[in-house]
Amino acid sequence: MFNVMEFYDNKECKKKTVTLAFRRDQLLYDIRNYAFVEGEIMGEDAQHAQHQVQDIAEEGNVDRVTRMLNLAHDECVELLYPYTNEEIADGERIDNVFVAPDEYTVELTLPDGFAKSTLKLLRTEIHEYMISRVLQDWLSITFPNSAPNWETKMVNLKKKMKTSLLSRKVTTRRKLKPF
């Protein structure tokens, strides 16, 4: 099996940098759709909560969604360490100013020969994780009965992301020795 630390300790190992990009508008589109469905299946008893759930991306509410997207992105980057490791600059300053990026990116440094199919799977898992993270938070506020479903999805996606990337094997070549 491929050992992540051996990869980083081996300076001769060829590496490639890949960027996974997640457009905010695409994430919001999926979040709105899932919130709409959640609201529709709530039933008539929860009519007031239904509006709160479905208004997830409306003015004012979208700020909370954006903060949770920012958090979900940061969680994904941290989860994929050491493939996403970035050096900090001396004297670097990081603040909490509200930012609504058009795109969330995950830069990965991978060994040469890493499978493109794994990157596509990882892209989908990160996208779904970010959506689940937002919905879990929003529903914990507006309709707590549904929040555990999204929490479970989050946890499962986190495990899948780790497995997809951190347990991949690198192609190994062995010389044939007849004796």
PDB file of C-alpha atoms in Angstrom:
ATOM      1  CA  MET A   1       0.000   0.000   0.000  1.00  0.00           C
ATOM      2  CA  PHE A   2       1.133   3.560  -0.697  1.00  0.00           C
ATOM      3  CA  ASN A   3       2.465   5.283   2.397  1.00  0.00           C
ATOM      4  CA  VAL A   4       1.692   9.003   2.448  1.00  0.00           C
ATOM      5  CA  MET A   5       4.661   9.885   4.647  1.00  0.00           C
ATOM      6  CA  GLU A   6       7.093   7.979   2.394  1.00  0.00           C
ATOM      7  CA  PHE A   7       5.754  10.023  -0.524  1.00  0.00           C
ATOM      8  CA  TYR A   8       6.516  13.282   1.262  1.00  0.00           C
ATOM      9  CA  ASP A   9       9.856  12.138   2.613  1.00  0.00           C
ATOM     10  CA  ASN A  10      11.028  10.954  -0.807  1.00  0.00           C
ATOM     11  CA  LYS A  11      12.267  14.037  -2.679  1.00  0.00           C
ATOM     12  CA  GLU A  12      12.862  11.996  -5.844  1.00  0.00           C
ATOM     13  CA  CYS A  13       9.216  10.946  -6.167  1.00  0.00           C
ATOM     14  CA  LYS A  14       7.592  12.770  -9.085  1.00  0.00           C
ATOM     15  CA  LYS A  15       4.648  14.902  -8.030  1.00  0.00           C
ATOM     16  CA  LYS A  16       1.798  16.618  -9.822  1.00  0.00           C
ATOM     17  CA  THR A  17      -0.313  19.509  -8.647  1.00  0.00           C
ATOM     18  CA  VAL A  18      -4.037  19.280  -9.374  1.00  0.00           C
ATOM     19  CA  THR A  19      -6.767  21.787  -8.559  1.00  0.00           C
ATOM     20  CA  LEU A  20     -10.332  20.746  -7.861  1.00  0.00           C
ATOM     21  CA  ALA A  21     -12.730  23.671  -8.342  1.00  0.00           C
ATOM     22  CA  PHE A  22     -16.225  23.986  -6.899  1.00  0.00           C
ATOM     23  CA  ARG A  23     -18.375  26.823  -8.188  1.00  0.00           C
ATOM     24  CA  ARG A  24     -20.466  28.502  -5.527  1.00  0.00           C
ATOM     25  CA  ASP A  25     -23.476  28.903  -7.830  1.00  0.00           C
ATOM     26  CA  GLN A  26     -23.524  25.141  -8.499  1.00  0.00           C
ATOM     27  CA  LEU A  27     -23.329  24.378  -4.784  1.00  0.00           C
ATOM     28  CA  LEU A  28     -26.139  26.844  -4.023  1.00  0.00           C
ATOM     29  CA  TYR A  29     -28.278  25.325  -6.774  1.00  0.00           C
ATOM     30  CA  ASP A  30     -28.013  21.861  -5.221  1.00  0.00           C
ATOM     31  CA  ILE A  31     -28.529  23.225  -1.699  1.00  0.00           C
ATOM     32  CA  ARG A  32     -31.723  25.000  -2.815  1.00  0.00           C
ATOM     33  CA  ASN A  33     -33.012  21.839  -4.482  1.00  0.00           C
ATOM     34  CA  TYR A  34     -32.410  19.633  -1.455  1.00  0.00           C
ATOM     35  CA  ALA A  35     -33.929  22.239   0.881  1.00  0.00           C
ATOM     36  CA  PHE A  36     -36.999  22.438  -1.347  1.00  0.00           C
ATOM     37  CA  VAL A  37     -37.452  18.662  -1.196  1.00  0.00           C
ATOM     38  CA  GLU A  38     -36.916  18.665   2.579  1.00  0.00           C
ATOM     39  CA  GLY A  39     -39.626  21.319   2.899  1.00  0.00           C
ATOM     40  CA  GLU A  40     -42.033  19.429   0.679  1.00  0.00           C
ATOM     41  CA  ILE A  41     -41.797  16.170   2.627  1.00  0.00           C
ATOM     42  CA  MET A  42     -42.257  17.837   6.033  1.00  0.00           C
ATOM     43  CA  GLY A  43     -46.039  17.703   5.877  1.00  0.00           C
ATOM     44  CA  GLU A  44     -48.705  20.260   6.681  1.00  0.00           C
ATOM     45  CA  ASP A  45     -48.034  20.162  10.441  1.00  0.00           C
ATOM     46  CA  ALA A  46     -44.730  21.920   9.902  1.00  0.00           C
ATOM     47  CA  GLN A  47     -45.919  24.589   7.452  1.00  0.00           C
ATOM     48  CA  HIS A  48     -44.083  27.463   9.170  1.00  0.00           C
ATOM     49  CA  ALA A  49     -40.858  25.469   9.377  1.00  0.00           C
ATOM     50  CA  GLN A  50     -41.308  24.510   5.713  1.00  0.00           C
ATOM     51  CA  HIS A  51     -40.838  28.134   4.644  1.00  0.00           C
ATOM     52  CA  GLN A  52     -37.765  28.479   6.843  1.00  0.00           C
ATOM     53  CA  VAL A  53     -36.213  25.343   5.381  1.00  0.00           C
ATOM     54  CA  GLN A  54     -36.963  26.286   1.783  1.00  0.00           C
ATOM     55  CA  ASP A  55     -35.731  29.879   2.169  1.00  0.00           C
ATOM     56  CA  ILE A  56     -32.181  28.640   2.754  1.00  0.00           C
ATOM     57  CA  ALA A  57     -30.595  30.723  -0.009  1.00  0.00           C
ATOM     58  CA  GLU A  58     -32.705  33.870   0.312  1.00  0.00           C
ATOM     59  CA  GLU A  59     -31.249  37.256   1.229  1.00  0.00           C
ATOM     60  CA  GLY A  60     -29.828  37.209   4.738  1.00  0.00           C
ATOM     61  CA  ASN A  61     -30.004  33.418   5.010  1.00  0.00           C
ATOM     62  CA  VAL A  62     -27.465  32.959   2.246  1.00  0.00           C
ATOM     63  CA  ASP A  63     -24.847  34.600   4.461  1.00  0.00           C
ATOM     64  CA  ARG A  64     -25.131  31.714   6.915  1.00  0.00           C
ATOM     65  CA  VAL A  65     -24.981  29.263   4.012  1.00  0.00           C
ATOM     66  CA  THR A  66     -21.827  30.941   2.709  1.00  0.00           C
ATOM     67  CA  ARG A  67     -20.133  30.781   6.097  1.00  0.00           C
ATOM     68  CA  MET A  68     -20.955  27.075   6.270  1.00  0.00           C
ATOM     69  CA  LEU A  69     -19.653  26.539   2.727  1.00  0.00           C
ATOM     70  CA  ASN A  70     -16.441  28.276   3.789  1.00  0.00           C
ATOM     71  CA  LEU A  71     -16.220  26.005   6.829  1.00  0.00           C
ATOM     72  CA  ALA A  72     -16.974  22.877   4.782  1.00  0.00           C
ATOM     73  CA  HIS A  73     -14.253  23.839   2.304  1.00  0.00           C
ATOM     74  CA  ASP A  74     -11.740  24.368   5.108  1.00  0.00           C
ATOM     75  CA  GLU A  75     -12.721  21.018   6.643  1.00  0.00           C
ATOM     76  CA  CYS A  76     -12.157  19.244   3.328  1.00  0.00           C
ATOM     77  CA  VAL A  77      -8.754  20.850   2.843  1.00  0.00           C
ATOM     78  CA  GLU A  78      -7.733  19.860   6.358  1.00  0.00           C
ATOM     79  CA  LEU A  79      -9.120  16.346   5.964  1.00  0.00           C
ATOM     80  CA  LEU A  80      -6.979  15.786   2.867  1.00  0.00           C
ATOM     81  CA  TYR A  81      -3.741  16.796   4.579  1.00  0.00           C
ATOM     82  CA  PRO A  82      -0.867  16.122   3.676  1.00  0.00           C
ATOM     83  CA  TYR A  83      -1.914  16.330   0.024  1.00  0.00           C
ATOM     84  CA  THR A  84      -3.160  19.890   0.594  1.00  0.00           C
ATOM     85  CA  ASN A  85      -0.379  21.140   2.843  1.00  0.00           C
ATOM     86  CA  GLU A  86       0.511  24.815   2.277  1.00  0.00           C
ATOM     87  CA  GLU A  87       3.367  26.632   3.939  1.00  0.00           C
ATOM     88  CA  ILE A  88       2.473  29.774   5.851  1.00  0.00           C
ATOM     89  CA  ALA A  89       4.303  32.977   5.158  1.00  0.00           C
ATOM     90  CA  ASP A  90       6.200  34.715   7.918  1.00  0.00           C
ATOM     91  CA  GLY A  91       3.888  37.294   9.475  1.00  0.00           C
ATOM     92  CA  GLU A  92       0.839  36.017   7.593  1.00  0.00           C
ATOM     93  CA  ARG A  93      -2.472  37.397   8.830  1.00  0.00           C
ATOM     94  CA  ILE A  94      -5.784  35.575   8.622  1.00  0.00           C
ATOM     95  CA  ASP A  95      -8.962  37.375   9.696  1.00  0.00           C
ATOM     96  CA  ASN A  96     -12.667  36.576   9.900  1.00  0.00           C
ATOM     97  CA  VAL A  97     -13.930  39.034   7.290  1.00  0.00           C
ATOM     98  CA  PHE A  98     -16.984  37.652   5.490  1.00  0.00           C
ATOM     99  CA  VAL A  99     -16.010  36.306   2.071  1.00  0.00           C
ATOM    100  CA  ALA A 100     -18.356  34.859  -0.554  1.00  0.00           C
ATOM    101  CA  PRO A 101     -16.009  33.383  -3.161  1.00  0.00           C
ATOM    102  CA  ASP A 102     -17.272  32.524  -6.634  1.00  0.00           C
ATOM    103  CA  GLU A 103     -15.233  29.352  -6.482  1.00  0.00           C
ATOM    104  CA  TYR A 104     -13.798  27.073  -3.813  1.00  0.00           C
ATOM    105  CA  THR A 105     -10.589  25.321  -4.772  1.00  0.00           C
ATOM    106  CA  VAL A 106      -8.666  22.396  -3.346  1.00  0.00           C
ATOM    107  CA  GLU A 107      -5.044  22.153  -4.509  1.00  0.00           C
ATOM    108  CA  LEU A 108      -3.585  18.689  -4.216  1.00  0.00           C
ATOM    109  CA  THR A 109       0.000  17.539  -4.630  1.00  0.00           C
ATOM    110  CA  LEU A 110      -0.169  13.943  -5.808  1.00  0.00           C
ATOM    111  CA  PRO A 111       2.327  11.298  -6.866  1.00  0.00           C
ATOM    112  CA  ASP A 112       2.899  10.792 -10.574  1.00  0.00           C
ATOM    113  CA  GLY A 113       0.580   8.106 -11.912  1.00  0.00           C
ATOM    114  CA  PHE A 114      -2.294   8.938  -9.572  1.00  0.00           C
ATOM    115  CA  ALA A 115      -5.612   7.840 -11.108  1.00  0.00           C
ATOM    116  CA  LYS A 116      -7.855  10.451 -12.709  1.00  0.00           C
ATOM    117  CA  SER A 117     -10.868   8.328 -11.772  1.00  0.00           C
ATOM    118  CA  THR A 118      -9.974   8.804  -8.099  1.00  0.00           C
ATOM    119  CA  LEU A 119      -9.868  12.574  -8.574  1.00  0.00           C
ATOM    120  CA  LYS A 120     -13.299  12.528 -10.203  1.00  0.00           C
ATOM    121  CA  LEU A 121     -14.672  10.497  -7.311  1.00  0.00           C
ATOM    122  CA  LEU A 122     -13.052  12.853  -4.808  1.00  0.00           C
ATOM    123  CA  ARG A 123     -14.538  15.860  -6.631  1.00  0.00           C
ATOM    124  CA  THR A 124     -18.026  14.394  -6.277  1.00  0.00           C
ATOM    125  CA  GLU A 125     -17.509  13.458  -2.633  1.00  0.00           C
ATOM    126  CA  ILE A 126     -16.286  16.951  -1.731  1.00  0.00           C
ATOM    127  CA  HIS A 127     -19.213  18.552  -3.570  1.00  0.00           C
ATOM    128  CA  GLU A 128     -21.693  16.342  -1.729  1.00  0.00           C
ATOM    129  CA  TYR A 129     -19.923  16.894   1.601  1.00  0.00           C
ATOM    130  CA  MET A 130     -20.157  20.661   1.248  1.00  0.00           C
ATOM    131  CA  ILE A 131     -23.879  20.434   0.487  1.00  0.00           C
ATOM    132  CA  SER A 132     -24.502  18.027   3.374  1.00  0.00           C
ATOM    133  CA  ARG A 133     -22.541  20.247   5.761  1.00  0.00           C
ATOM    134  CA  VAL A 134     -24.669  23.275   4.891  1.00  0.00           C
ATOM    135  CA  LEU A 135     -27.960  21.380   5.081  1.00  0.00           C
ATOM    136  CA  GLN A 136     -27.056  19.740   8.381  1.00  0.00           C
ATOM    137  CA  ASP A 137     -26.349  23.148   9.904  1.00  0.00           C
ATOM    138  CA  TRP A 138     -29.395  24.848   8.410  1.00  0.00           C
ATOM    139  CA  LEU A 139     -31.779  22.065   9.389  1.00  0.00           C
ATOM    140  CA  SER A 140     -30.361  21.950  12.921  1.00  0.00           C
ATOM    141  CA  ILE A 141     -31.713  25.508  13.196  1.00  0.00           C
ATOM    142  CA  THR A 142     -34.942  25.324  11.185  1.00  0.00           C
ATOM    143  CA  PHE A 143     -36.099  21.687  11.459  1.00  0.00           C
ATOM    144  CA  PRO A 144     -33.988  19.662  13.909  1.00  0.00           C
ATOM    145  CA  ASN A 145     -35.755  16.378  13.062  1.00  0.00           C
ATOM    146  CA  SER A 146     -34.000  16.257   9.659  1.00  0.00           C
ATOM    147  CA  ALA A 147     -30.541  17.354  10.786  1.00  0.00           C
ATOM    148  CA  PRO A 148     -29.357  13.876  11.892  1.00  0.00           C
ATOM    149  CA  ASN A 149     -29.933  12.499   8.371  1.00  0.00           C
ATOM    150  CA  TRP A 150     -27.556  15.091   6.941  1.00  0.00           C
ATOM    151  CA  GLU A 151     -25.096  14.571   9.800  1.00  0.00           C
ATOM    152  CA  THR A 152     -24.938  10.876   8.886  1.00  0.00           C
ATOM    153  CA  LYS A 153     -24.346  11.749   5.223  1.00  0.00           C
ATOM    154  CA  MET A 154     -21.556  14.121   6.257  1.00  0.00           C
ATOM    155  CA  VAL A 155     -19.810  11.522   8.377  1.00  0.00           C
ATOM    156  CA  ASN A 156     -20.066   8.880   5.636  1.00  0.00           C
ATOM    157  CA  LEU A 157     -18.753  11.267   2.985  1.00  0.00           C
ATOM    158  CA  LYS A 158     -15.840  12.240   5.224  1.00  0.00           C
ATOM    159  CA  LYS A 159     -14.881   8.578   5.547  1.00  0.00           C
ATOM    160  CA  LYS A 160     -15.216   8.067   1.792  1.00  0.00           C
ATOM    161  CA  MET A 161     -13.005  11.085   1.028  1.00  0.00           C
ATOM    162  CA  LYS A 162     -10.296   9.817   3.330  1.00  0.00           C
ATOM    163  CA  THR A 163     -10.512   6.349   1.858  1.00  0.00           C
ATOM    164  CA  SER A 164     -10.583   7.599  -1.744  1.00  0.00           C
ATOM    165  CA  LEU A 165      -7.443   9.642  -1.471  1.00  0.00           C
ATOM    166  CA  LEU A 166      -5.415   8.450   1.454  1.00  0.00           C
ATOM    167  CA  SER A 167      -5.515   4.729   0.778  1.00  0.00           C
ATOM    168  CA  ARG A 168      -4.794   4.743  -2.939  1.00  0.00           C
ATOM    169  CA  LYS A 169      -1.986   2.606  -4.244  1.00  0.00           C
ATOM    170  CA  VAL A 170       0.724   3.785  -6.575  1.00  0.00           C
ATOM    171  CA  THR A 171       1.620   1.625  -9.518  1.00  0.00           C
ATOM    172  CA  THR A 172       4.560  -0.543  -8.601  1.00  0.00           C
ATOM    173  CA  ARG A 173       6.765  -2.354 -11.053  1.00  0.00           C
ATOM    174  CA  ARG A 174       8.560  -5.527 -10.106  1.00  0.00           C
ATOM    175  CA  LYS A 175      11.288  -7.238 -12.003  1.00  0.00           C
ATOM    176  CA  LEU A 176      10.564 -10.802 -12.860  1.00  0.00           C
ATOM    177  CA  LYS A 177      12.974 -13.212 -11.200  1.00  0.00           C
ATOM    178  CA  PRO A 178      12.589 -16.750 -12.435  1.00  0.00           C
ATOM    179  CA  PHE A 179      14.631 -18.200  -9.554  1.00  0.00           C
TER     180      PHE A 179
END
